[in-house]
Amino acid sequence: MPTTPPPTPPTARALRAARAALALALPFALLASPACGDGGGKGPSSGAIPTIEISEGGRPVLRGGTVIASTGALEPGDTGVVAELRVINTGNAVLEIASVEIDASPPGTLSLAAADGSALPAPPYLIDPNASGGPNRSSLTLGLVLHRPPEGVRPTGTITVHSNTVIEGVEVESFVFAIDVEEGRPVMQVTPAQADMGNVSQGRTGDLPLSIVNQGTLPLVIDRFTLSGHPALGVTLGDDTWDVSAETVAGVTLPTPLTIAGGTTAIATLHFSPTTPEAASGTLTLFSNDPTLPGGKAVPISANVGGPCLEIAPSRVDFGGKLVGTSATVELTLTSCGDKPLSISEIGLAAGGSDEYTLALETLPGLDGGGAVTELTTDDAPVVLAPNATAKLRVVYVPADVSPLDAGGQPVRDTATLHLVSNSFYAERDLDVRGFGTDTPCPTAVIRVDEGEEVIPQTTLHLKGNGSVAQGGGTIAEWLWEVEQPDGSVSLLLPAATAANPTFEANVAGTYLFRLVVTDSSGLASCVPAEETVQVIPDEELHIELLWETPKDEDLTDTKGSDLDLHFTDPRADTGHDVDGDGADDAFFDEVFDCFYFHKTPNWGGADASPTLDRDDTDGAGPENINLHTPENGKTYTLGVHYFDDHDMDAAFAEVRVYIHGQLAWSDAGVELAQADMWTVGTLTWPAETLTPATVCAGTFTTCATSADCGGAACERRIAPAYRPPNFPVP
């Protein structure tokens, strides 16, 4: 058995040249404790005992365990130190090490040297826990030297330390542990493994650093990445920054690869700059030379999941006309609508507004200690509302004079701006305050929308006009509503436009403007109408609308009209029928993988990954809506429109709108369809989030982008006439 020092130790020059590899060695630690098969012992002869402890990479080594070292950057034939072993004495008597032996396989591939790379002095080695100079030492450091064999040969070995150590009251003559040398490689770890960007307010950018650690011994090289998900997400790698785009979804090759030495860290920074409050998600995937991550290292990203929220009702303050010299009050309700406490740090009237308005804040929590409070500043303690809690403040208006009339004969308003600052997504909120002075006691129309000023499609709005106020103790006798709605929306105020509190179904995404004029019991109408705006914004990642016009349908609100149907297919859709005659089986009208009127809630592999047809219109102008909460990455969906039944009304003109993350991403309108026509609208690829229209050369199934692809013939929408699948009866 070879002993230490080895018969032919490496030269000091060779050891010094390779010591850089030592910093790349993987740290392993194994705690010293009794183990079987490494020597017997007898009890100590006195109360003073020596106790050996061995560590590698700063961690203890276990008797009978294994120290795993790495070849690091050493090439076959090279020699270098790949680990340092430190021996100390944790007892209270001198530790005498009689010998240190190493047995290597293949022979000669492992040896031991002194810490400075020179040959070890001859044993014994005396380690004194109280050493302060003299012949004894306080510790012994050994360098594990690798004489690297040819590629594919993995060196192993055993180190035996003979000493007078006493462990748990027993003298142990030999301390034995194994050595295993693995191939050097890069090892990538990213912290945090899941990136939570927290809550970021509108107009601000949240940054989250990612620590990319190379836990291996060879340099880690990151040369490519993908970034998908919410468009407000971005990443900085090196000196360059990218926002989510079709390019980042497909994959970006770094202009300068990011190289991280073993045992060191680099930083990538995620960015989030939201414009809307909905929760955001995405994925950053880093591709490198780490052999264990051929598919890259994926880091899920989330942001604005929950958080504080402020709802203010009404959303603006309109006093209407008030008698000069009299005081009028409008009460506002502040609601903490999130899942975290809402902190309001500022409330006040912005400079430059009419001085005929004041605030009364003494009803707010923390400000109700007595006395009038007209503003909240950063010098004051914030008003804090727990989730779902409410508080009230008042705006007071005392018009000083009769407001003049503008060129249109309408009174010029006294205006002001109510300014609030909070920790909600909309950190700064400004509410319009207006009114006008009059010497005529006209009533004031007031609108309240129970569902708020921002809702999702197909929300039934409950409009309240019963809060309108008559002057001089009178009552409101009549209400008259009107609405401006987005193109394609034909909803009605129910039960009538003269109801005090009608309902309205907001089916189409867009902006709705409601107006109300009231008349009091004396027959006096409100001087000006009240107005309230409601935004209808889809909250699913994918929202599709179909609307249409039929010239021969003179009344879109009755129960007779044309019937168009929206279709949305999974890539697995296959009916086994070739109705359009293009030589391939069709996807439309598949009974499992087509979402349409027959199969409104298909199961494509989980609720979030399955679409729903939330509105099927059979007798009018639409809309029909399909929603998909979480489209699946790597899938290409197909979108279509079928003219199921014209009910003798002939041609219809279809419009399709595609919303992604609540924003209108694509639309096509005025598409003329006849009875039984099948319009293949296009394909939607995820996560690229792009819709590619389906266009063909006229009279063929040859795809095209422009007429140049058709040799001068027209490049037009793909519409198959007389599309009547055998598995579904079509008139």
XYZ file of C-alpha atoms in Angstrom:
731
model
C 0.000 0.000 0.000
C 1.479 3.397 -0.964
C 2.129 5.839 1.864
C 2.403 9.590 2.211
C 4.513 11.284 1.027
C 4.072 9.576 -2.387
C 7.114 8.091 -4.052
C 6.956 10.621 -6.908
C 5.157 13.796 -5.772
C 4.165 16.370 -8.393
C 6.517 19.288 -8.830
C 5.758 22.456 -6.909
C 5.486 24.330 -10.211
C 2.868 21.908 -11.520
C 0.925 22.175 -8.309
C 1.021 25.977 -8.282
C -0.110 26.099 -11.917
C -3.116 23.960 -11.144
C -4.131 25.423 -7.783
C -6.806 27.511 -9.522
C -8.651 24.248 -9.995
C -8.911 23.993 -6.233
C -11.314 26.943 -6.100
C -13.530 25.078 -8.548
C -13.728 21.878 -6.491
C -17.211 21.025 -5.250
C -17.523 21.421 -1.466
C -18.442 18.272 0.356
C -18.603 17.773 4.088
C -19.051 14.725 6.136
C -19.237 14.803 9.899
C -16.733 12.767 11.918
C -18.489 9.975 13.851
C -17.905 6.265 14.585
C -18.281 3.877 11.655
C -17.831 0.160 11.124
C -14.872 -1.433 9.395
C -12.253 1.308 9.898
C -10.300 0.060 12.863
C -10.931 -0.831 16.474
C -9.739 0.914 19.610
C -9.425 0.976 23.384
C -10.355 3.455 26.088
C -8.133 6.435 26.967
C -5.621 6.147 29.790
C -6.314 9.605 31.298
C -8.823 12.470 31.358
C -6.939 14.403 28.641
C -7.900 13.136 25.185
C -7.109 14.125 21.584
C -9.959 14.206 19.046
C -9.431 14.369 15.296
C -11.670 16.319 12.950
C -11.156 16.455 9.183
C -12.866 18.877 6.823
C -12.936 19.466 3.080
C -14.163 22.665 1.546
C -14.909 24.037 5.009
C -17.201 21.175 5.992
C -16.533 18.179 8.240
C -15.701 14.774 6.739
C -17.499 11.660 7.971
C -15.552 8.502 8.897
C -16.587 5.893 6.387
C -18.020 8.550 4.105
C -16.940 9.845 0.725
C -15.336 13.084 -0.354
C -16.341 13.900 -3.912
C -13.836 16.037 -5.763
C -13.913 17.285 -9.328
C -11.464 17.227 -12.200
C -12.164 20.921 -12.605
C -10.398 22.323 -15.649
C -7.681 19.663 -15.664
C -7.255 17.904 -18.996
C -6.156 14.253 -19.292
C -2.453 14.074 -18.459
C -2.529 17.212 -16.274
C -1.723 17.252 -12.562
C -3.240 19.541 -9.996
C -4.705 19.952 -6.534
C -8.437 19.249 -6.620
C -9.271 19.426 -2.891
C -7.808 20.535 0.422
C -8.177 18.398 3.538
C -7.731 20.170 6.866
C -7.027 18.187 10.030
C -7.570 19.789 13.447
C -7.614 18.594 17.040
C -10.812 19.396 18.947
C -9.658 17.569 22.101
C -7.527 18.744 25.019
C -4.416 16.598 24.489
C -1.855 16.437 21.681
C -3.074 14.515 18.628
C -0.329 12.312 17.163
C -0.835 11.312 13.534
C 1.407 8.348 12.860
C 0.736 8.206 9.110
C -1.580 9.258 6.308
C -1.996 6.702 3.542
C -3.789 6.949 0.204
C -4.746 4.027 -1.996
C -5.805 5.074 -5.528
C -7.560 3.326 -8.391
C -6.164 3.367 -11.022
C -2.883 3.348 -9.117
C -0.956 6.612 -9.216
C -3.933 8.808 -10.092
C -4.280 10.257 -6.581
C -1.670 11.416 -4.084
C -1.230 13.824 -1.194
C 0.958 16.900 -0.853
C 1.503 19.709 1.616
C -0.698 22.783 1.513
C 1.949 24.768 -0.379
C 2.255 22.058 -3.033
C 5.505 20.653 -1.742
C 6.107 17.117 -0.552
C 4.784 16.253 2.868
C 7.339 16.043 5.660
C 7.819 12.679 7.244
C 5.339 11.734 9.990
C 4.453 11.778 12.802
C 2.480 15.004 12.796
C 1.737 16.469 16.220
C -1.351 18.688 16.491
C -1.602 20.569 19.769
C -4.923 22.341 20.529
C -2.934 24.812 22.624
C -0.076 25.284 20.161
C 1.347 28.806 20.079
C 4.599 28.066 18.319
C 7.277 25.427 18.852
C 7.510 21.986 17.252
C 3.800 21.220 17.456
C 1.255 22.580 14.950
C -2.340 23.699 15.454
C -3.577 22.009 12.259
C -2.455 20.010 9.233
C -3.564 20.823 5.692
C -3.223 18.222 2.957
C -3.633 18.811 -0.756
C -5.398 16.055 -2.705
C -3.502 15.815 -5.976
C -5.068 14.399 -9.132
C -2.875 12.993 -11.892
C -5.720 12.976 -14.395
C -6.068 9.707 -16.311
C -7.446 9.395 -19.869
C -11.003 10.545 -20.677
C -13.665 8.228 -19.311
C -11.565 6.883 -16.416
C -12.932 7.949 -13.027
C -10.344 7.947 -10.223
C -11.350 6.702 -6.789
C -9.413 6.004 -3.644
C -9.256 5.583 0.108
C -7.448 7.732 2.662
C -6.498 6.211 6.027
C -5.283 8.395 8.891
C -3.592 6.541 11.770
C -3.615 8.478 15.041
C -4.275 8.335 18.747
C -7.642 10.066 18.437
C -10.403 9.365 20.910
C -13.975 9.584 19.666
C -16.886 9.180 22.071
C -14.600 7.748 24.722
C -12.943 5.156 22.465
C -9.436 5.382 21.006
C -9.766 4.937 17.251
C -6.521 3.948 15.577
C -7.625 4.588 11.990
C -9.878 7.195 10.381
C -10.887 5.982 6.910
C -12.870 7.736 4.184
C -13.259 7.372 0.435
C -12.341 9.683 -2.436
C -14.342 9.919 -5.668
C -13.353 12.271 -8.487
C -16.101 13.185 -10.941
C -15.843 14.932 -14.279
C -15.803 18.709 -14.019
C -18.952 20.382 -15.362
C -20.961 23.557 -14.991
C -24.007 23.407 -12.710
C -26.609 26.182 -13.006
C -28.828 27.222 -10.143
C -31.151 30.244 -10.284
C -32.400 31.994 -7.159
C -35.235 32.592 -6.586
C -36.452 29.512 -8.422
C -39.888 31.122 -8.776
C -39.863 34.861 -9.378
C -42.619 36.756 -7.581
C -42.449 40.404 -8.658
C -44.895 41.406 -5.927
C -47.201 44.368 -6.493
C -46.196 47.094 -8.935
C -48.298 50.221 -9.428
C -49.278 51.822 -12.709
C -46.555 54.011 -14.184
C -43.817 52.299 -12.205
C -41.356 49.527 -12.966
C -40.635 46.708 -10.560
C -37.226 45.032 -10.719
C -36.279 41.629 -9.337
C -32.665 40.411 -9.518
C -32.093 36.735 -10.266
C -28.876 35.187 -8.968
C -27.442 32.755 -11.503
C -24.970 30.599 -9.579
C -22.493 28.208 -11.156
C -22.209 25.454 -8.565
C -19.961 23.435 -10.827
C -16.271 23.549 -11.585
C -16.203 24.431 -15.271
C -17.365 27.793 -16.650
C -21.119 28.072 -17.182
C -21.975 29.620 -20.545
C -25.504 30.971 -21.109
C -25.939 31.690 -24.799
C -29.717 31.779 -25.356
C -32.997 32.456 -23.567
C -36.741 32.606 -24.099
C -39.156 34.952 -22.340
C -42.904 34.490 -22.710
C -46.032 35.678 -20.959
C -47.407 39.090 -20.083
C -46.224 41.856 -22.434
C -45.255 44.102 -19.505
C -42.473 41.688 -18.492
C -38.843 42.142 -19.493
C -35.351 40.899 -18.646
C -31.841 42.323 -18.589
C -28.973 39.940 -19.337
C -25.541 41.496 -19.519
C -25.810 44.936 -21.103
C -29.026 44.284 -23.033
C -32.709 44.418 -22.095
C -35.612 42.692 -23.833
C -39.368 42.983 -23.329
C -41.710 40.081 -24.052
C -42.223 39.886 -27.802
C -42.533 37.359 -30.596
C -38.730 37.416 -30.735
C -38.260 36.512 -27.071
C -40.958 33.846 -27.269
C -39.169 32.195 -30.198
C -35.769 32.502 -28.498
C -32.976 35.078 -28.386
C -29.316 34.224 -28.953
C -27.235 36.501 -26.744
C -24.907 38.772 -28.721
C -22.298 38.099 -26.036
C -22.764 34.836 -24.114
C -22.884 35.195 -20.355
C -19.941 33.249 -18.878
C -19.904 32.450 -15.154
C -16.840 30.866 -13.554
C -17.279 27.953 -11.181
C -18.341 28.992 -7.711
C -19.336 32.496 -8.814
C -22.586 34.331 -9.487
C -24.017 36.573 -12.192
C -27.175 38.665 -12.009
C -30.088 38.820 -14.433
C -32.828 41.345 -13.691
C -36.522 40.882 -14.373
C -38.662 43.960 -15.055
C -42.398 44.529 -14.823
C -44.021 47.758 -16.071
C -47.792 47.178 -15.928
C -50.413 49.417 -17.461
C -53.392 47.427 -16.174
C -53.978 45.855 -12.758
C -54.601 42.241 -13.747
C -52.297 39.490 -12.484
C -49.388 38.741 -14.798
C -47.424 35.571 -15.412
C -44.604 34.453 -17.652
C -41.582 32.194 -17.943
C -37.884 32.937 -18.406
C -35.889 29.961 -19.688
C -32.078 30.094 -19.753
C -30.136 27.764 -22.059
C -26.551 26.878 -21.198
C -23.836 24.232 -21.387
C -25.040 22.589 -18.156
C -25.357 18.985 -19.376
C -28.171 18.235 -16.923
C -30.411 20.964 -18.394
C -30.748 20.198 -22.108
C -34.148 21.897 -22.135
C -32.914 24.940 -20.254
C -33.604 26.240 -16.762
C -37.165 27.599 -16.514
C -38.051 30.320 -14.001
C -41.822 30.915 -13.567
C -42.701 34.603 -13.115
C -45.720 36.110 -11.385
C -46.672 39.697 -10.592
C -49.601 41.682 -9.225
C -51.217 38.559 -7.849
C -53.597 40.103 -5.356
C -52.500 43.159 -3.418
C -54.180 46.324 -2.152
C -57.011 47.879 -4.147
C -58.972 51.116 -3.852
C -62.516 51.496 -5.160
C -64.167 54.916 -5.016
C -67.899 55.367 -5.446
C -69.095 57.420 -7.129
C -66.142 57.622 -9.515
C -66.636 61.337 -9.981
C -68.453 64.096 -8.122
C -71.139 65.970 -10.038
C -73.227 68.366 -7.971
C -75.241 69.518 -10.955
C -76.881 72.885 -10.338
C -76.983 74.202 -6.770
C -78.578 77.351 -5.453
C -76.124 80.144 -4.911
C -75.076 80.520 -1.282
C -76.386 77.124 -0.158
C -74.223 74.212 0.951
C -74.417 70.869 -0.847
C -72.616 67.643 0.061
C -71.693 64.521 -1.889
C -70.515 61.519 0.108
C -67.835 59.234 -1.324
C -67.312 55.638 -0.208
C -63.760 54.299 -0.188
C -63.567 50.492 -0.328
C -60.499 48.344 0.252
C -61.205 45.868 -2.552
C -57.951 43.864 -2.436
C -56.568 41.073 -0.299
C -53.958 43.226 1.465
C -54.401 46.332 3.639
C -54.983 49.581 1.763
C -52.904 52.547 2.911
C -54.026 56.025 1.804
C -51.303 58.603 2.386
C -52.745 61.707 0.710
C -56.227 63.155 0.169
C -56.754 66.708 -0.979
C -58.037 69.111 -3.596
C -55.417 69.843 -6.245
C -54.180 73.388 -6.684
C -55.866 75.447 -9.363
C -59.428 74.302 -8.736
C -62.401 76.324 -7.610
C -62.248 77.488 -3.994
C -65.989 76.858 -3.700
C -65.190 73.222 -2.811
C -63.884 71.855 0.493
C -63.361 68.391 1.957
C -64.653 66.908 5.191
C -62.364 63.999 6.144
C -63.122 63.707 9.838
C -65.212 60.577 9.221
C -62.154 58.593 8.066
C -60.458 56.127 10.468
C -57.761 57.843 12.492
C -59.046 61.314 11.636
C -62.193 61.161 13.731
C -60.667 62.546 16.892
C -62.674 65.748 16.756
C -62.573 68.910 14.696
C -62.710 69.541 10.978
C -60.128 67.839 8.748
C -59.863 69.186 5.209
C -56.813 67.318 3.894
C -54.503 64.366 4.527
C -50.794 64.861 3.795
C -47.634 62.803 4.038
C -46.968 64.509 7.377
C -50.005 62.704 8.787
C -50.411 59.040 9.609
C -51.990 57.237 6.639
C -55.568 56.026 6.634
C -55.381 52.219 6.641
C -58.303 50.015 5.626
C -58.303 46.252 6.056
C -59.451 44.124 3.092
C -63.183 44.646 2.414
C -63.363 47.566 4.849
C -65.010 50.845 3.826
C -64.749 54.469 4.876
C -66.509 57.671 3.876
C -65.495 61.236 3.113
C -67.544 64.232 2.002
C -67.089 66.892 -0.663
C -68.821 70.186 0.124
C -69.861 72.754 -2.502
C -71.065 76.285 -1.817
C -71.495 78.160 -5.135
C -70.703 81.841 -4.756
C -72.522 83.088 -7.842
C -74.617 82.045 -10.810
C -72.455 80.270 -13.382
C -72.328 81.901 -16.827
C -73.498 80.065 -19.948
C -71.175 78.837 -22.677
C -71.719 79.258 -26.425
C -74.019 76.247 -26.444
C -76.205 77.662 -23.720
C -74.901 75.249 -21.068
C -73.694 76.471 -17.666
C -69.939 76.731 -17.207
C -68.963 74.365 -14.395
C -67.039 75.210 -11.274
C -64.388 72.474 -11.317
C -61.851 70.948 -8.989
C -59.816 67.754 -8.749
C -59.896 65.401 -5.778
C -56.437 63.796 -5.492
C -55.711 60.582 -3.558
C -52.444 58.667 -3.168
C -52.410 55.058 -1.955
C -50.495 51.799 -2.238
C -52.999 50.357 -4.741
C -52.195 49.632 -8.392
C -53.493 53.048 -9.384
C -51.270 54.766 -6.840
C -52.504 58.245 -7.730
C -56.204 58.768 -8.358
C -57.802 61.981 -9.580
C -61.568 62.450 -9.469
C -63.321 65.238 -11.310
C -65.429 67.490 -9.120
C -67.894 69.798 -10.829
C -71.054 71.772 -10.303
C -72.557 75.108 -11.187
C -74.321 77.866 -9.359
C -77.896 78.655 -10.288
C -80.787 80.745 -9.109
C -83.215 78.121 -10.465
C -83.794 75.108 -8.191
C -83.429 72.426 -10.916
C -82.977 68.817 -9.775
C -79.628 67.023 -9.957
C -79.380 63.703 -11.795
C -77.078 61.195 -10.090
C -75.903 57.874 -11.580
C -74.470 54.972 -9.623
C -73.325 51.700 -11.214
C -73.316 48.896 -8.663
C -70.693 46.883 -10.579
C -68.254 49.803 -10.798
C -66.597 51.581 -13.693
C -64.651 48.585 -15.020
C -66.254 45.175 -15.686
C -65.803 42.101 -17.869
C -67.937 41.258 -20.937
C -71.416 39.857 -20.329
C -71.777 41.726 -17.060
C -75.303 42.842 -16.222
C -74.983 46.419 -15.013
C -77.367 47.660 -12.355
C -77.785 51.373 -13.013
C -79.158 53.417 -10.140
C -80.791 56.802 -10.675
C -82.822 56.850 -7.480
C -80.096 58.866 -5.783
C -80.987 61.900 -7.898
C -81.907 64.940 -5.832
C -84.705 67.517 -6.194
C -84.270 71.004 -4.789
C -86.400 72.628 -2.149
C -87.832 69.457 -0.657
C -89.341 68.184 -3.906
C -89.136 64.656 -5.307
C -87.954 63.112 -8.568
C -90.909 62.140 -10.758
C -89.304 60.989 -14.015
C -86.064 59.419 -15.220
C -84.845 59.238 -18.809
C -81.740 57.204 -19.670
C -79.695 56.902 -22.841
C -76.509 54.999 -23.655
C -73.702 55.268 -26.170
C -72.264 51.772 -26.685
C -69.459 50.226 -28.759
C -70.026 49.198 -32.357
C -71.753 45.841 -32.465
C -73.506 46.179 -29.119
C -77.312 46.317 -29.353
C -78.281 45.846 -25.699
C -81.295 47.652 -24.280
C -82.023 49.380 -20.996
C -84.458 47.098 -19.162
C -87.299 47.156 -18.314
C -87.269 50.569 -20.016
C -85.177 53.693 -20.472
C -87.630 55.477 -18.153
C -86.995 53.215 -15.144
C -85.338 54.729 -12.098
C -82.948 51.783 -11.770
C -82.666 49.889 -15.065
C -80.303 47.050 -15.928
C -78.087 46.767 -18.976
C -76.173 43.762 -20.343
C -72.684 44.843 -21.445
C -71.764 42.055 -23.858
C -69.175 43.718 -26.088
C -65.758 44.933 -24.934
C -65.332 48.694 -25.116
C -66.558 51.964 -23.608
C -70.168 52.596 -22.557
C -71.410 56.111 -21.740
C -74.653 56.379 -19.772
C -76.625 59.631 -19.443
C -79.553 60.431 -17.171
C -81.970 63.358 -17.162
C -84.449 63.615 -14.294
C -87.581 65.691 -13.810
C -88.869 66.702 -10.399
C -92.437 66.782 -9.107
C -92.843 70.398 -10.192
C -92.028 69.481 -13.799
C -88.531 70.996 -13.737
C -85.877 68.937 -15.557
C -82.273 68.666 -14.456
C -80.255 71.547 -15.832
C -77.671 69.122 -17.243
C -77.679 65.330 -17.622
C -75.571 63.128 -15.387
C -72.971 60.998 -17.177
C -71.163 57.815 -16.159
C -68.610 55.825 -18.157
C -68.124 52.065 -17.821
C -65.192 50.244 -19.401
C -65.790 46.623 -20.408
C -62.426 44.838 -20.462
C -61.893 41.063 -20.877
C -60.071 39.463 -17.954
C -59.087 36.212 -19.690
C -55.771 35.827 -21.490
C -57.721 35.199 -24.698
C -61.157 36.668 -25.494
C -62.783 36.370 -28.933
C -65.907 38.210 -30.094
C -68.079 37.611 -33.148
C -70.503 40.343 -34.223
C -72.454 40.758 -37.437
C -74.858 42.927 -39.361
C -77.655 41.620 -41.582
C -79.043 44.351 -43.866
C -82.456 42.685 -44.114
C -82.796 42.421 -40.328
C -84.607 45.658 -39.516
C -84.976 45.003 -35.780
C -81.913 43.570 -34.069
C -83.718 43.383 -30.731
C -86.501 40.999 -31.741
C -86.364 37.195 -31.723
C -85.925 36.779 -35.471
C -82.577 37.212 -37.138
C -79.614 35.555 -38.803
C -77.529 32.976 -36.935
C -73.739 32.966 -37.214
C -71.589 30.687 -35.050
C -68.096 31.078 -33.661
C -65.737 28.055 -33.786
C -62.418 27.596 -31.939
C -60.470 24.359 -32.452
C -57.623 22.593 -30.711
C -54.797 21.191 -32.907
C -56.137 17.698 -32.134
C -59.456 18.379 -33.891
C -60.123 15.928 -36.751
C -63.637 15.115 -37.937
C -62.573 12.568 -40.536
C -64.565 14.569 -43.110
C -63.256 16.758 -45.918
C -66.226 19.051 -46.439
C -64.316 21.940 -48.018
C -62.566 19.619 -50.482
C -58.990 20.688 -49.782
C -57.784 17.093 -49.496
C -57.401 17.117 -45.697
C -59.781 16.172 -42.900
C -61.506 19.201 -41.387
C -61.236 20.440 -37.808
C -64.483 22.394 -37.613
C -67.471 20.598 -36.056
C -65.226 18.100 -34.229
C -67.359 16.912 -31.331
C -64.508 17.056 -28.780
C -61.886 19.534 -29.924
C -64.075 22.264 -31.421
C -65.621 24.794 -29.039
C -68.932 25.898 -30.606
C -72.677 25.867 -29.925
C -72.829 22.054 -29.629
C -69.877 21.843 -27.250
C -69.758 25.081 -25.268
C -67.491 23.851 -22.440
C -65.128 21.207 -23.834
C -62.504 19.550 -21.649
C -59.136 19.821 -23.344
C -57.033 19.004 -20.291
C -58.033 21.151 -17.316
C -60.374 24.057 -16.690
C -57.808 26.787 -17.322
C -56.651 25.188 -20.590
C -60.175 24.610 -21.934
C -62.191 27.320 -23.737
C -65.805 28.225 -23.115
C -68.453 29.618 -25.435
C -70.015 32.049 -22.993
C -72.648 33.525 -25.294
C -74.436 31.923 -28.255
C -76.646 34.327 -30.225
C -79.114 32.657 -32.607
C -81.361 35.504 -33.696
C -79.573 38.776 -34.101
C -76.257 40.596 -34.347
C -74.298 38.861 -31.634
C -72.049 38.987 -29.933
C -70.826 35.448 -29.484
C -67.927 35.188 -27.042
C -65.274 32.513 -26.541
C -62.848 32.802 -23.627
C -59.703 30.846 -22.763
C -58.074 31.517 -19.414
C -54.660 29.982 -20.118
C -53.763 29.056 -23.698
C -51.204 26.257 -23.829
C -47.668 27.016 -24.933
C -46.713 25.317 -28.173
C -50.268 25.098 -29.480
C -51.751 26.599 -32.630
C -55.504 27.100 -32.413
C -57.806 27.690 -35.389
C -60.610 30.247 -35.397
C -63.632 30.133 -37.699
C -67.115 31.532 -38.355
C -69.981 29.513 -39.849
C -73.204 31.002 -41.245
C -75.572 28.421 -39.796
C -78.974 29.863 -40.777
C -79.885 33.075 -42.578
C -83.590 32.749 -41.708
C -84.355 34.087 -45.203
C -82.418 37.286 -44.544
C -79.634 36.542 -47.038
C -76.122 37.939 -46.604
C -74.595 38.914 -43.278
C -71.425 40.913 -42.659
C -69.263 39.444 -39.907
C -66.696 41.015 -37.615
C -64.228 39.152 -35.394
C -62.266 40.797 -32.584
C -59.445 39.049 -30.716
C -58.379 40.377 -27.309
C -55.132 39.223 -25.670
C -54.479 40.187 -22.035
C -57.510 42.485 -22.195
C -56.204 44.467 -25.173
C -57.583 44.376 -28.720
C -54.878 42.523 -30.663
C -56.564 41.842 -34.024
C -59.855 42.431 -35.808
C -61.454 41.984 -39.209
C -64.819 43.485 -40.157
C -67.239 43.649 -43.060
C -66.709 40.025 -44.140
C -69.666 39.077 -46.346
C -71.025 35.587 -45.715
C -73.895 33.669 -47.314
C -75.964 30.787 -45.961
C -73.696 27.845 -44.912
C -70.416 29.676 -45.658
C -67.455 28.589 -43.486
C -64.913 31.360 -42.932
C -61.559 30.112 -41.639
C -60.517 33.287 -39.850
C -56.953 32.233 -39.061
C -54.607 30.498 -36.656
C -53.595 31.700 -33.221
C -50.163 30.594 -32.016
C -49.229 30.563 -28.333
C -47.118 31.802 -26.634
C -46.244 33.992 -29.631
C -49.710 35.549 -29.129
C -50.097 36.250 -32.836
C -53.063 35.621 -35.117
C -52.234 34.755 -38.711
C -55.196 35.355 -41.055
C -56.110 32.447 -43.330
C -55.836 33.716 -46.905
C -55.772 31.771 -50.175
C -55.421 32.497 -53.857
C -58.893 32.989 -55.342
C -60.538 29.727 -56.342
C -57.793 27.582 -54.783
C -56.555 26.327 -51.416
C -53.067 27.764 -52.012
C -52.081 29.971 -49.092
C -50.858 33.470 -49.824
C -49.860 36.703 -48.168
C -50.366 39.037 -51.140
C -51.619 38.785 -54.717
C -47.998 38.477 -55.798
C -48.063 34.968 -54.335
C -50.987 34.171 -56.651
C -49.460 35.211 -59.953
C -51.675 38.259 -60.123
C -54.868 36.566 -58.910
C -56.558 37.875 -55.771
C -55.316 36.803 -52.340
C -58.510 36.615 -50.316
C -60.017 35.296 -47.098
C -60.510 31.538 -46.956
C -64.292 31.052 -47.166
C -65.709 27.635 -48.091
C -69.238 27.862 -49.563
C -72.095 25.464 -48.787
C -70.243 24.013 -45.795
C -72.600 21.337 -44.448
C -70.815 18.697 -42.337
C -72.416 15.233 -42.378
C -72.444 14.982 -38.581
C -74.447 18.217 -38.041
C -77.575 19.235 -39.986
C -77.246 22.685 -41.542
C -80.236 24.363 -43.274
